[in-house]
Short mmCIF file of C-alpha atoms and ligand atoms in Angstrom, two decimals:
data_model
loop_
_atom_site.label_atom_id
_atom_site.label_comp_id
_atom_site.label_asym_id
_atom_site.label_seq_id
_atom_site.Cartn_x
_atom_site.Cartn_y
_atom_site.Cartn_z
CA MET J 1 29.83 1.00 -4.41
CA THR J 2 26.76 3.14 -4.47
CA ALA J 3 23.65 1.46 -3.05
CA GLN J 4 20.49 0.83 -4.86
CA LEU J 5 17.74 2.75 -3.61
CA ILE J 6 14.53 1.02 -2.28
CA ASP J 7 11.90 3.59 -3.35
CA GLY J 8 9.12 3.25 -0.56
CA VAL J 9 7.02 5.57 -2.39
CA ALA J 10 6.77 3.52 -5.61
CA LEU J 11 6.34 0.18 -3.64
CA ALA J 12 3.84 1.72 -1.37
CA ARG J 13 1.81 2.73 -4.36
CA GLN J 14 1.70 -0.88 -5.60
CA TRP J 15 0.40 -2.01 -2.50
CA ARG J 16 -2.22 0.67 -2.13
CA ALA J 17 -3.25 -0.24 -5.41
CA ARG J 18 -3.67 -4.05 -4.31
CA VAL J 19 -5.68 -2.78 -1.32
CA ALA J 20 -7.96 -0.83 -3.43
CA GLU J 21 -8.80 -3.72 -5.37
CA ARG J 22 -9.52 -5.73 -2.48
CA ALA J 23 -11.59 -2.83 -0.93
CA ALA J 24 -13.48 -2.70 -3.93
CA ALA J 25 -14.25 -6.27 -3.92
CA LEU J 26 -15.53 -5.97 -0.46
CA ALA J 27 -17.61 -2.88 -1.11
CA ALA J 28 -19.21 -4.77 -4.13
CA ARG J 29 -20.30 -7.24 -1.73
CA GLY J 30 -21.80 -4.84 0.72
CA HIS J 31 -18.79 -4.58 3.19
CA ARG J 32 -17.08 -1.27 2.62
CA PRO J 33 -13.81 -1.37 4.94
CA GLY J 34 -13.82 1.21 7.54
CA LEU J 35 -11.00 2.79 9.78
CA ALA J 36 -11.57 4.99 12.75
CA VAL J 37 -8.69 7.42 13.50
CA ILE J 38 -8.64 9.00 16.88
CA LEU J 39 -6.39 12.00 17.56
CA VAL J 40 -6.37 13.65 21.02
CA GLY J 41 -4.62 17.11 21.51
CA ASP J 42 -2.98 19.29 18.84
CA ASP J 43 0.54 17.87 18.22
CA PRO J 44 1.52 19.19 14.86
CA ALA J 45 3.43 16.06 13.84
CA SER J 46 0.44 13.72 14.84
CA GLN J 47 -1.76 16.00 12.77
CA VAL J 48 0.27 15.39 9.68
CA TYR J 49 0.38 11.82 10.17
CA VAL J 50 -3.52 11.54 10.71
CA ARG J 51 -4.12 13.50 7.74
CA ASN J 52 -2.01 11.43 5.51
CA LYS J 53 -3.84 8.23 6.79
CA VAL J 54 -7.15 9.51 6.23
CA LYS J 55 -6.19 10.82 2.78
CA ALA J 56 -4.71 7.57 1.89
CA CYS J 57 -7.78 5.52 2.95
CA GLY J 58 -9.96 7.79 0.67
CA GLU J 59 -7.58 6.78 -2.15
CA ALA J 60 -7.81 3.31 -1.60
CA GLY J 61 -11.60 3.13 -1.13
CA ILE J 62 -11.80 2.74 2.64
CA HIS J 63 -14.21 4.57 4.60
CA SER J 64 -12.47 6.68 7.19
CA VAL J 65 -13.84 8.39 10.24
CA LEU J 66 -11.59 10.98 11.99
CA GLU J 67 -12.40 11.96 15.34
CA THR J 68 -10.29 14.64 16.81
CA TYR J 69 -10.40 15.71 20.60
CA PRO J 70 -8.98 18.41 22.76
CA ALA J 71 -6.00 17.34 25.02
CA SER J 72 -8.56 17.77 27.97
CA LEU J 73 -10.12 14.75 26.86
CA THR J 74 -10.29 12.22 29.88
CA GLN J 75 -9.20 8.59 29.71
CA ASP J 76 -12.81 7.52 30.63
CA GLU J 77 -14.22 9.39 27.87
CA LEU J 78 -11.73 8.18 25.37
CA LEU J 79 -12.30 4.54 26.49
CA ALA J 80 -16.07 5.01 25.92
CA ARG J 81 -15.35 6.22 22.35
CA ILE J 82 -13.40 3.13 21.75
CA ALA J 83 -16.16 1.00 23.23
CA ALA J 84 -18.54 2.41 20.74
CA LEU J 85 -16.18 1.88 17.84
CA ASN J 86 -15.64 -1.66 18.88
CA ALA J 87 -19.36 -2.34 18.65
CA ASP J 88 -19.73 -0.53 15.27
CA PRO J 89 -19.96 -2.93 12.43
CA THR J 90 -18.97 -0.28 9.84
CA ILE J 91 -15.71 0.16 11.53
CA HIS J 92 -12.89 -2.70 11.02
CA GLY J 93 -9.90 -0.96 12.15
CA ILE J 94 -9.35 1.52 15.15
CA LEU J 95 -6.27 3.67 15.23
CA VAL J 96 -5.36 5.81 18.29
CA GLN J 97 -2.60 8.19 17.19
CA LEU J 98 0.29 8.30 19.58
CA PRO J 99 1.59 10.10 21.68
CA LEU J 100 -1.43 10.74 24.00
CA PRO J 101 -1.55 13.43 26.50
CA PRO J 102 0.43 12.52 29.67
CA HIS J 103 -2.84 12.00 31.86
CA ILE J 104 -3.89 9.12 29.57
CA ASP J 105 -2.42 5.91 29.75
CA ALA J 106 -1.53 4.75 26.37
CA GLN J 107 -1.19 0.92 27.18
CA ARG J 108 -4.56 1.13 28.77
CA VAL J 109 -6.01 2.73 25.75
CA ILE J 110 -4.56 0.31 23.26
CA GLU J 111 -5.69 -2.85 25.22
CA ALA J 112 -9.24 -1.46 25.17
CA ILE J 113 -9.42 -1.79 21.27
CA ALA J 114 -10.82 -5.08 20.24
CA PRO J 115 -7.80 -7.30 18.97
CA ALA J 116 -9.79 -7.77 15.77
CA LYS J 117 -9.78 -4.20 15.13
CA ASP J 118 -6.21 -3.34 16.24
CA VAL J 119 -4.96 -2.58 12.91
CA ASP J 120 -1.77 -0.94 14.41
CA GLY J 121 -0.87 -4.36 15.78
CA PHE J 122 -0.10 -2.83 19.22
CA HIS J 123 -2.38 -4.85 21.42
CA VAL J 124 -0.75 -7.45 23.63
CA ALA J 125 -3.08 -10.14 21.84
CA ASN J 126 -1.39 -9.27 18.57
CA ALA J 127 2.07 -8.69 20.02
CA GLY J 128 1.87 -12.25 21.76
CA ALA J 129 0.58 -13.60 18.40
CA LEU J 130 3.71 -12.37 16.82
CA LEU J 131 5.86 -13.65 19.45
CA VAL J 132 4.51 -17.33 19.14
CA GLY J 133 4.40 -17.06 15.44
CA GLN J 134 0.67 -17.03 14.93
CA ARG J 135 -1.05 -14.47 12.40
CA GLY J 136 -2.43 -11.37 13.97
CA TYR J 137 -1.94 -7.89 12.94
CA TRP J 138 1.64 -6.80 12.42
CA PRO J 139 2.70 -3.30 13.39
CA CYS J 140 2.78 -1.32 10.25
CA THR J 141 6.30 -0.17 10.20
CA PRO J 142 7.91 -3.43 10.70
CA TYR J 143 5.55 -5.03 8.35
CA GLY J 144 6.43 -2.36 5.72
CA CYS J 145 10.24 -3.14 6.23
CA MET J 146 9.56 -6.78 5.67
CA LYS J 147 7.77 -6.08 2.49
CA MET J 148 10.73 -3.82 1.31
CA LEU J 149 13.13 -6.64 2.04
CA GLU J 150 10.88 -9.22 0.20
CA HIS J 151 10.67 -6.54 -2.73
CA ILE J 152 14.44 -6.54 -3.08
CA GLY J 153 14.33 -10.31 -3.09
CA ILE J 154 17.04 -10.74 -0.27
CA GLU J 155 16.97 -14.35 1.21
CA LEU J 156 17.07 -13.54 5.17
CA ARG J 157 17.61 -17.36 6.04
CA GLY J 158 21.19 -17.30 7.68
CA LYS J 159 21.72 -13.65 7.18
CA HIS J 160 22.66 -11.62 10.32
CA ALA J 161 20.08 -8.78 10.95
CA VAL J 162 20.84 -5.87 13.41
CA VAL J 163 18.02 -4.08 14.79
CA ILE J 164 18.81 -0.69 16.50
CA GLY J 165 15.98 0.08 18.97
CA ARG J 166 13.88 -2.02 21.07
CA SER J 167 10.51 -0.35 21.16
CA ASN J 168 7.29 -2.13 21.13
CA ILE J 169 5.99 -0.43 17.85
CA VAL J 170 9.21 -0.86 15.88
CA GLY J 171 12.23 -2.46 17.28
CA LYS J 172 10.84 -5.53 19.08
CA PRO J 173 8.40 -6.54 16.36
CA MET J 174 10.99 -5.93 13.63
CA ALA J 175 13.37 -8.32 15.38
CA LEU J 176 10.86 -10.91 15.69
CA LEU J 177 9.64 -10.72 12.07
CA LEU J 178 13.31 -11.03 11.00
CA LEU J 179 13.72 -14.13 13.41
CA GLN J 180 10.57 -15.67 11.86
CA ALA J 181 12.21 -15.18 8.42
CA ASN J 182 15.23 -17.14 9.88
CA ALA J 183 17.68 -14.30 10.08
CA THR J 184 19.98 -14.47 13.01
CA VAL J 185 19.05 -11.11 14.80
CA THR J 186 20.81 -8.98 17.37
CA ILE J 187 18.80 -6.31 18.93
CA CYS J 188 20.78 -3.24 19.94
CA HIS J 189 19.60 -0.18 22.27
CA SER J 190 20.86 2.80 24.32
CA ALA J 191 22.84 0.45 26.84
CA THR J 192 24.52 -1.59 24.06
CA ALA J 193 28.39 -1.40 24.23
CA ASN J 194 30.09 -0.71 21.08
CA LEU J 195 27.16 -0.53 18.46
CA ALA J 196 29.43 -0.27 15.74
CA HIS J 197 31.13 -3.77 16.55
CA HIS J 198 27.55 -5.35 16.02
CA THR J 199 26.38 -3.16 12.89
CA ARG J 200 29.67 -3.97 11.15
CA GLN J 201 28.72 -7.53 11.24
CA ALA J 202 25.21 -7.07 9.80
CA ASP J 203 24.01 -8.11 6.34
CA VAL J 204 20.86 -6.11 7.19
CA ILE J 205 20.56 -3.02 9.54
CA VAL J 206 17.23 -1.49 10.62
CA ALA J 207 17.91 1.81 12.27
CA ALA J 208 14.93 2.64 14.66
CA VAL J 209 16.33 5.10 17.04
CA GLY J 210 15.33 8.74 16.57
CA ARG J 211 18.64 10.24 16.41
CA PRO J 212 19.65 12.11 13.19
CA ARG J 213 22.51 10.38 11.05
CA MET J 214 23.53 8.13 13.83
CA LEU J 215 24.38 5.33 11.67
CA THR J 216 27.74 6.38 10.05
CA ALA J 217 29.59 4.71 6.95
CA ASP J 218 32.09 3.23 9.30
CA MET J 219 29.46 1.17 11.10
CA VAL J 220 28.36 -0.62 7.90
CA LYS J 221 29.67 -3.43 6.12
CA PRO J 222 30.22 -3.12 2.31
CA GLY J 223 27.03 -4.46 0.57
CA ALA J 224 24.66 -4.33 3.61
CA VAL J 225 20.97 -3.72 3.17
CA VAL J 226 20.11 -0.64 5.24
CA LEU J 227 16.68 0.31 6.44
CA ASP J 228 16.19 3.57 7.87
CA VAL J 229 13.03 3.98 10.21
CA GLY J 230 14.12 7.25 11.85
CA ILE J 231 12.28 10.42 11.19
CA ASN J 232 14.06 13.33 12.79
CA ARG J 233 13.36 17.11 12.16
CA LEU J 234 16.61 19.09 11.95
CA PRO J 235 16.95 22.89 13.12
CA ASP J 236 16.45 23.99 9.58
CA GLY J 237 13.09 22.14 9.34
CA LYS J 238 14.17 19.57 6.96
CA LEU J 239 13.58 15.58 7.87
CA CYS J 240 16.33 13.21 7.96
CA GLY J 241 16.69 9.71 9.29
CA ASP J 242 18.91 7.82 11.58
CA VAL J 243 21.14 7.02 8.92
CA ASP J 244 23.88 9.25 7.39
CA PHE J 245 22.43 8.80 3.89
CA ASP J 246 25.00 10.34 1.75
CA ALA J 247 27.99 8.60 3.28
CA VAL J 248 26.32 5.13 3.90
CA ARG J 249 24.84 4.87 0.53
CA GLU J 250 28.49 4.58 -0.75
CA VAL J 251 29.09 1.54 1.25
CA ALA J 252 25.66 -0.14 1.55
CA GLY J 253 24.26 -2.49 -1.16
CA TRP J 254 20.67 -1.14 -0.49
CA ILE J 255 19.39 1.65 1.35
CA THR J 256 16.13 3.63 2.01
CA PRO J 257 15.82 7.19 1.90
CA VAL J 258 14.14 9.65 4.44
CA PRO J 259 11.72 10.84 3.54
CA GLY J 260 10.24 8.60 0.71
CA GLY J 261 11.39 5.14 2.31
CA VAL J 262 9.78 3.32 5.23
CA GLY J 263 7.05 5.88 6.01
CA PRO J 264 4.95 5.47 3.00
CA MET J 265 5.10 1.70 3.56
CA THR J 266 3.89 2.08 7.06
CA ILE J 267 0.68 3.98 5.70
CA ALA J 268 0.31 1.17 2.96
CA MET J 269 0.53 -1.73 5.70
CA LEU J 270 -2.13 0.11 7.69
CA LEU J 271 -4.36 0.06 4.82
CA LEU J 272 -3.55 -3.50 4.11
CA ASN J 273 -4.21 -4.30 7.75
CA THR J 274 -7.50 -2.50 7.52
CA VAL J 275 -8.70 -4.39 4.43
CA GLU J 276 -7.82 -7.54 6.03
CA ALA J 277 -9.75 -6.98 9.11
CA ALA J 278 -12.80 -6.19 7.06
CA GLU J 279 -12.26 -9.39 4.96
CA ARG J 280 -12.06 -11.34 8.20
CA ALA J 281 -15.26 -9.55 9.55
CA ALA J 282 -17.08 -10.20 6.19
CA GLY J 283 -16.25 -13.87 6.47
P1 NAP M 301 11.56 5.02 20.68
O1 NAP M 301 10.46 4.21 21.47
O2 NAP M 301 12.00 6.51 21.25
O3 NAP M 301 12.59 4.16 20.84
C1 NAP M 301 14.02 4.38 20.37
C2 NAP M 301 14.97 3.20 20.52
O4 NAP M 301 16.27 3.59 20.19
C3 NAP M 301 14.96 2.73 22.07
O5 NAP M 301 14.74 1.39 22.09
C4 NAP M 301 16.33 3.41 22.54
O6 NAP M 301 16.88 2.26 23.63
C5 NAP M 301 17.21 3.17 21.33
N1 NAP M 301 18.19 4.05 21.37
C6 NAP M 301 18.31 5.39 21.98
N2 NAP M 301 19.49 5.84 21.84
C7 NAP M 301 20.30 4.99 21.30
C8 NAP M 301 21.79 4.85 20.99
N3 NAP M 301 22.62 5.88 21.27
N4 NAP M 301 22.11 3.55 20.48
C9 NAP M 301 21.28 2.58 20.16
N5 NAP M 301 20.04 2.68 20.49
C10 NAP M 301 19.61 3.80 21.08
O7 NAP M 301 11.21 5.36 19.33
P2 NAP M 301 10.42 4.47 18.08
O8 NAP M 301 8.84 4.81 18.54
O9 NAP M 301 10.72 3.12 17.96
O10 NAP M 301 10.67 5.23 16.80
C11 NAP M 301 12.07 5.32 16.25
C12 NAP M 301 12.23 6.24 15.26
O11 NAP M 301 11.58 5.83 14.19
C13 NAP M 301 11.93 7.72 15.59
O12 NAP M 301 12.72 8.61 14.80
C14 NAP M 301 10.42 7.75 15.10
O13 NAP M 301 9.96 8.99 14.67
C15 NAP M 301 10.57 6.87 13.87
N6 NAP M 301 9.33 6.13 13.32
C16 NAP M 301 9.18 6.11 11.96
C17 NAP M 301 7.89 5.45 11.48
C18 NAP M 301 7.97 5.48 10.16
O14 NAP M 301 6.80 5.24 9.60
N7 NAP M 301 8.92 5.54 9.28
C19 NAP M 301 7.11 4.71 12.42
C20 NAP M 301 7.55 4.78 13.87
C21 NAP M 301 8.58 5.51 14.29
P3 NAP M 301 16.33 2.06 25.00
O15 NAP M 301 15.26 1.21 24.81
O16 NAP M 301 17.41 1.57 25.83
O17 NAP M 301 15.85 3.40 25.50
#
Protein backbone atom coordinates (compact mmCIF):
# COMPACT_ATOMS: atom_id res chain seq x y z
CA MET A 1 0.00 0.00 0.00
CA THR A 2 1.21 3.50 -0.74
CA ALA A 3 -0.28 6.02 1.63
CA GLN A 4 -2.30 8.98 0.45
CA LEU A 5 -0.57 12.24 1.16
CA ILE A 6 -2.27 14.82 3.39
CA ASP A 7 -1.21 18.07 1.75
CA GLY A 8 -0.86 20.58 4.58
CA VAL A 9 0.05 23.40 2.21
CA ALA A 10 -3.16 23.05 0.18
CA LEU A 11 -5.38 22.57 3.23
CA ALA A 12 -3.79 25.53 5.01
CA ARG A 13 -4.40 27.66 1.92
CA GLN A 14 -8.12 26.84 2.14
CA TRP A 15 -8.23 27.76 5.82
CA ARG A 16 -6.30 30.96 5.25
CA ALA A 17 -8.78 31.98 2.56
CA ARG A 18 -11.67 31.40 5.00
CA VAL A 19 -9.86 33.44 7.65
CA ALA A 20 -9.25 36.23 5.13
CA GLU A 21 -12.99 36.40 4.39
CA ARG A 22 -13.82 36.66 8.08
CA ALA A 23 -11.07 39.25 8.63
CA ALA A 24 -12.43 41.33 5.74
CA ALA A 25 -15.95 41.16 7.18
CA LEU A 26 -14.64 42.38 10.54
CA ALA A 27 -12.58 45.14 8.92
CA ALA A 28 -15.67 46.31 7.05
CA ARG A 29 -17.32 46.80 10.44
CA GLY A 30 -14.28 48.74 11.71
CA HIS A 31 -12.75 45.84 13.68
CA ARG A 32 -9.61 44.83 11.81
CA PRO A 33 -8.12 41.80 13.62
CA GLY A 34 -4.70 42.43 15.15
CA LEU A 35 -1.93 40.05 16.29
CA ALA A 36 1.15 41.05 18.28
CA VAL A 37 4.16 38.77 17.94
CA ILE A 38 7.01 39.11 20.42
CA LEU A 39 10.44 37.69 19.70
CA VAL A 40 13.17 37.86 22.34
CA GLY A 41 16.73 36.98 21.34
CA ASP A 42 18.17 35.89 18.00
CA ASP A 43 17.36 32.18 17.69
CA PRO A 44 17.49 31.62 13.90
CA ALA A 45 14.63 29.07 13.82
CA SER A 46 12.41 31.41 15.86
CA GLN A 47 13.20 34.26 13.47
CA VAL A 48 11.99 32.14 10.54
CA TYR A 49 8.81 31.07 12.38
CA VAL A 50 7.99 34.64 13.38
CA ARG A 51 8.60 35.96 9.88
CA ASN A 52 6.27 33.31 8.43
CA LYS A 53 3.54 34.15 10.93
CA VAL A 54 3.74 37.88 10.24
CA LYS A 55 3.70 37.27 6.46
CA ALA A 56 0.67 34.98 6.79
CA CYS A 57 -1.15 37.65 8.80
CA GLY A 58 -0.58 40.22 6.06
CA GLU A 59 -1.93 37.83 3.41
CA ALA A 60 -5.07 37.16 5.50
CA GLY A 61 -5.79 40.83 6.15
CA ILE A 62 -4.79 40.60 9.82
CA HIS A 63 -2.90 43.59 11.15
CA SER A 64 0.31 42.35 12.81
CA VAL A 65 2.84 44.01 15.03
CA LEU A 66 6.24 42.36 15.38
CA GLU A 67 8.18 43.37 18.47
CA THR A 68 11.77 42.11 18.59
CA TYR A 69 13.94 42.48 21.65
CA PRO A 70 17.53 41.54 22.48
CA ALA A 71 18.15 38.46 24.63
CA SER A 72 19.09 40.86 27.45
CA LEU A 73 15.44 41.97 27.86
CA THR A 74 14.42 41.44 31.49
CA GLN A 75 11.37 39.45 32.53
CA ASP A 76 9.82 42.57 34.06
CA GLU A 77 10.27 44.50 30.81
CA LEU A 78 8.60 41.69 28.89
CA LEU A 79 5.73 41.50 31.39
CA ALA A 80 5.23 45.26 31.05
CA ARG A 81 4.97 44.93 27.24
CA ILE A 82 2.39 42.16 27.61
CA ALA A 83 0.36 44.26 30.03
CA ALA A 84 0.33 47.09 27.48
CA LEU A 85 -0.78 44.73 24.69
CA ASN A 86 -3.48 43.24 26.93
CA ALA A 87 -4.90 46.74 27.24
CA ASP A 88 -4.56 47.62 23.54
CA PRO A 89 -7.98 47.34 21.81
CA THR A 90 -6.39 47.03 18.35
CA ILE A 91 -4.64 43.81 19.40
CA HIS A 92 -6.76 40.66 19.67
CA GLY A 93 -4.02 38.04 19.85
CA ILE A 94 -0.64 38.01 21.60
CA LEU A 95 2.00 35.46 20.73
CA VAL A 96 5.32 35.19 22.54
CA GLN A 97 7.65 33.06 20.44
CA LEU A 98 9.23 30.24 22.43
CA PRO A 99 11.83 29.40 23.55
CA LEU A 100 12.62 32.44 25.68
CA PRO A 101 16.11 33.13 27.06
CA PRO A 102 16.83 31.07 30.19
CA HIS A 103 16.57 34.03 32.61
CA ILE A 104 12.89 34.47 31.66
CA ASP A 105 10.24 32.14 33.14
CA ALA A 106 8.22 31.18 30.07
CA GLN A 107 5.23 29.91 32.06
CA ARG A 108 5.07 33.16 34.02
CA VAL A 109 5.06 35.10 30.74
CA ILE A 110 2.34 32.93 29.22
CA GLU A 111 0.19 33.40 32.33
CA ALA A 112 0.53 37.19 31.93
CA ILE A 113 -1.24 37.11 28.56
CA ALA A 114 -4.99 37.78 28.88
CA PRO A 115 -6.68 34.40 28.22
CA ALA A 116 -8.96 36.11 25.67
CA LYS A 117 -5.85 37.13 23.68
CA ASP A 118 -3.95 33.85 24.18
CA VAL A 119 -4.28 32.70 20.56
CA ASP A 120 -1.51 30.13 21.07
CA GLY A 121 -3.79 28.42 23.62
CA PHE A 122 -0.99 27.93 26.16
CA HIS A 123 -2.48 29.83 29.13
CA VAL A 124 -3.70 27.57 31.97
CA ALA A 125 -7.20 28.99 31.51
CA ASN A 126 -7.26 27.74 27.92
CA ALA A 127 -5.52 24.47 28.81
CA GLY A 128 -8.12 23.97 31.56
CA ALA A 129 -10.97 24.78 29.18
CA LEU A 130 -9.72 22.07 26.85
CA LEU A 131 -9.44 19.60 29.72
CA VAL A 132 -13.04 20.08 30.82
CA GLY A 133 -14.39 20.30 27.26
CA GLN A 134 -15.17 24.03 27.21
CA ARG A 135 -14.39 26.18 24.20
CA GLY A 136 -11.24 28.22 24.71
CA TYR A 137 -8.33 28.63 22.32
CA TRP A 138 -6.81 25.34 21.28
CA PRO A 139 -3.05 25.14 20.72
CA CYS A 140 -2.48 25.66 17.00
CA THR A 141 -0.51 22.50 16.17
CA PRO A 142 -2.97 19.95 17.63
CA TYR A 143 -5.83 22.07 16.27
CA GLY A 144 -4.28 21.84 12.80
CA CYS A 145 -3.87 18.07 13.20
CA MET A 146 -7.57 17.74 14.05
CA LYS A 147 -8.48 19.74 10.94
CA MET A 148 -6.35 17.35 8.87
CA LEU A 149 -8.16 14.33 10.33
CA GLU A 150 -11.49 16.03 9.67
CA HIS A 151 -10.38 16.76 6.10
CA ILE A 152 -9.61 13.13 5.26
CA GLY A 153 -12.98 12.16 6.72
CA ILE A 154 -11.79 9.64 9.29
CA GLU A 155 -14.40 8.77 11.93
CA LEU A 156 -12.42 8.93 15.18
CA ARG A 157 -15.11 7.40 17.38
CA GLY A 158 -13.86 4.05 18.61
CA LYS A 159 -10.50 4.37 16.85
CA HIS A 160 -7.26 3.84 18.74
CA ALA A 161 -5.01 6.90 18.58
CA VAL A 162 -1.44 6.86 19.83
CA VAL A 163 0.21 10.21 20.54
CA ILE A 164 3.99 10.08 20.92
CA GLY A 165 5.06 13.03 23.06
CA ARG A 166 3.42 14.70 26.06
CA SER A 167 4.47 18.34 25.85
CA ASN A 168 2.02 21.01 26.98
CA ILE A 169 1.97 22.57 23.52
CA VAL A 170 1.55 19.48 21.33
CA GLY A 171 1.28 16.02 22.89
CA LYS A 172 -1.11 16.63 25.81
CA PRO A 173 -3.60 18.89 23.99
CA MET A 174 -3.47 16.55 20.98
CA ALA A 175 -4.44 13.63 23.20
CA LEU A 176 -7.29 15.63 24.77
CA LEU A 177 -8.68 16.68 21.39
CA LEU A 178 -8.61 13.08 20.16
CA LEU A 179 -10.31 11.98 23.37
CA GLN A 180 -12.96 14.66 22.87
CA ALA A 181 -13.55 13.17 19.41
CA ASN A 182 -14.23 9.80 21.09
CA ALA A 183 -11.00 8.08 20.11
CA THR A 184 -9.36 5.72 22.59
CA VAL A 185 -6.08 7.46 23.31
CA THR A 186 -2.68 6.20 24.40
CA ILE A 187 0.01 8.75 25.24
CA CYS A 188 3.62 7.60 24.87
CA HIS A 189 6.73 9.41 26.08
CA SER A 190 10.40 8.89 26.80
CA ALA A 191 9.70 6.44 29.64
CA THR A 192 7.25 4.32 27.62
CA ALA A 193 8.34 0.69 27.54
CA ASN A 194 8.10 -0.90 24.10
CA LEU A 195 6.81 2.03 22.08
CA ALA A 196 6.35 -0.14 18.98
CA HIS A 197 3.91 -2.39 20.87
CA HIS A 198 1.61 0.62 21.27
CA THR A 199 2.06 2.20 17.85
CA ARG A 200 1.41 -1.10 16.05
CA GLN A 201 -2.12 -1.14 17.49
CA ALA A 202 -2.89 2.42 16.43
CA ASP A 203 -5.39 3.49 13.79
CA VAL A 204 -4.00 7.02 14.13
CA ILE A 205 -0.45 7.92 15.16
CA VAL A 206 0.65 11.46 15.97
CA ALA A 207 4.43 11.73 16.31
CA ALA A 208 5.51 14.81 18.29
CA VAL A 209 8.92 13.99 19.65
CA GLY A 210 11.72 15.84 17.87
CA ARG A 211 13.77 12.79 16.88
CA PRO A 212 14.49 12.34 13.18
CA ARG A 213 12.70 9.36 11.59
CA MET A 214 12.12 7.58 14.89
CA LEU A 215 8.80 6.09 13.75
CA THR A 216 9.80 3.29 11.41
CA ALA A 217 7.64 1.19 9.08
CA ASP A 218 7.67 -1.88 11.35
CA MET A 219 5.99 0.27 14.07
CA VAL A 220 2.95 1.09 11.93
CA LYS A 221 -0.21 -0.95 11.33
CA PRO A 222 -1.09 -1.22 7.63
CA GLY A 223 -3.58 1.50 6.67
CA ALA A 224 -2.97 3.68 9.75
CA VAL A 225 -3.15 7.48 9.58
CA VAL A 226 0.24 8.99 10.45
CA LEU A 227 0.58 12.66 11.34
CA ASP A 228 4.17 13.85 11.66
CA VAL A 229 4.53 16.91 13.88
CA GLY A 230 8.31 16.70 14.29
CA ILE A 231 10.60 19.23 12.68
CA ASN A 232 14.23 18.16 12.76
CA ARG A 233 17.21 19.65 10.98
CA LEU A 234 19.62 17.05 9.62
CA PRO A 235 23.40 17.61 9.45
CA ASP A 236 23.08 18.40 5.71
CA GLY A 237 20.68 21.25 6.57
CA LYS A 238 17.55 19.49 5.26
CA LEU A 239 14.38 19.22 7.34
CA CYS A 240 12.80 15.93 8.28
CA GLY A 241 10.06 14.77 10.60
CA ASP A 242 9.84 12.15 13.32
CA VAL A 243 8.55 9.63 10.78
CA ASP A 244 10.69 7.59 8.39
CA PHE A 245 8.56 8.97 5.58
CA ASP A 246 9.77 6.89 2.60
CA ALA A 247 9.33 3.58 4.41
CA VAL A 248 6.19 4.42 6.41
CA ARG A 249 4.32 5.68 3.36
CA GLU A 250 4.49 2.12 2.00
CA VAL A 251 2.54 0.86 5.03
CA ALA A 252 0.29 3.70 6.17
CA GLY A 253 -3.09 4.66 4.70
CA TRP A 254 -2.55 8.41 5.07
CA ILE A 255 0.59 10.36 5.91
CA THR A 256 1.72 13.98 6.28
CA PRO A 257 5.04 15.09 4.77
CA VAL A 258 7.67 17.28 6.44
CA PRO A 259 7.92 19.99 5.33
CA GLY A 260 4.48 20.77 3.91
CA GLY A 261 2.34 18.88 6.40
CA VAL A 262 1.45 19.93 9.93
CA GLY A 263 3.62 23.09 9.90
CA PRO A 264 1.49 25.15 7.48
CA MET A 265 -1.66 24.09 9.34
CA THR A 266 -0.18 25.40 12.61
CA ILE A 267 0.10 28.87 11.10
CA ALA A 268 -3.39 28.66 9.58
CA MET A 269 -4.85 27.81 13.00
CA LEU A 270 -3.02 30.75 14.57
CA LEU A 271 -4.79 33.00 12.06
CA LEU A 272 -8.10 31.25 12.76
CA ASN A 273 -7.71 31.74 16.53
CA THR A 274 -6.81 35.40 15.96
CA VAL A 275 -9.83 36.13 13.79
CA GLU A 276 -12.03 34.32 16.34
CA ALA A 277 -10.56 36.46 19.12
CA ALA A 278 -11.34 39.59 17.10
CA GLU A 279 -14.89 38.38 16.40
CA ARG A 280 -15.47 37.78 20.10
CA ALA A 281 -14.05 41.21 20.97
CA ALA A 282 -16.33 42.79 18.36
CA GLY A 283 -19.31 40.99 19.85
P1 LIG B 1 9.17 18.54 23.54
O1 LIG B 1 8.59 19.50 24.48
O2 LIG B 1 10.65 18.33 23.51
O3 LIG B 1 8.48 17.12 23.81
C1 LIG B 1 8.93 15.96 23.18
C2 LIG B 1 8.19 14.78 23.74
O4 LIG B 1 8.71 13.59 23.15
C3 LIG B 1 8.33 14.62 25.25
O5 LIG B 1 7.07 14.37 25.84
C4 LIG B 1 9.25 13.41 25.39
O6 LIG B 1 8.98 12.61 26.52
C5 LIG B 1 8.93 12.62 24.16
N1 LIG B 1 10.03 11.75 23.77
C6 LIG B 1 11.35 12.03 23.72
N2 LIG B 1 12.04 10.95 23.35
C7 LIG B 1 11.16 9.96 23.18
C8 LIG B 1 11.25 8.61 22.80
N3 LIG B 1 12.42 8.04 22.52
N4 LIG B 1 10.13 7.87 22.71
C9 LIG B 1 8.92 8.41 22.98
N5 LIG B 1 8.77 9.70 23.35
C10 LIG B 1 9.87 10.46 23.44
O7 LIG B 1 8.78 18.88 22.04
P2 LIG B 1 7.45 19.56 21.44
O8 LIG B 1 7.50 21.01 21.66
O9 LIG B 1 6.25 18.78 21.82
O10 LIG B 1 7.74 19.32 19.88
C11 LIG B 1 7.91 18.02 19.35
C12 LIG B 1 8.39 18.13 17.92
O11 LIG B 1 7.40 18.80 17.17
C13 LIG B 1 9.66 18.93 17.73
O12 LIG B 1 10.38 18.39 16.63
C14 LIG B 1 9.16 20.32 17.37
O13 LIG B 1 10.09 21.04 16.58
C15 LIG B 1 7.96 19.96 16.54
N6 LIG B 1 6.92 20.97 16.49
C16 LIG B 1 6.37 21.19 15.28
C17 LIG B 1 5.33 22.10 15.15
C18 LIG B 1 4.72 22.29 13.80
O14 LIG B 1 4.04 23.29 13.59
N7 LIG B 1 4.89 21.35 12.89
C19 LIG B 1 4.87 22.80 16.26
C20 LIG B 1 5.43 22.53 17.52
C21 LIG B 1 6.45 21.60 17.61
P3 LIG B 1 9.20 13.14 28.04
O15 LIG B 1 8.01 14.00 28.33
O16 LIG B 1 9.22 11.89 28.82
O17 LIG B 1 10.49 13.88 28.04
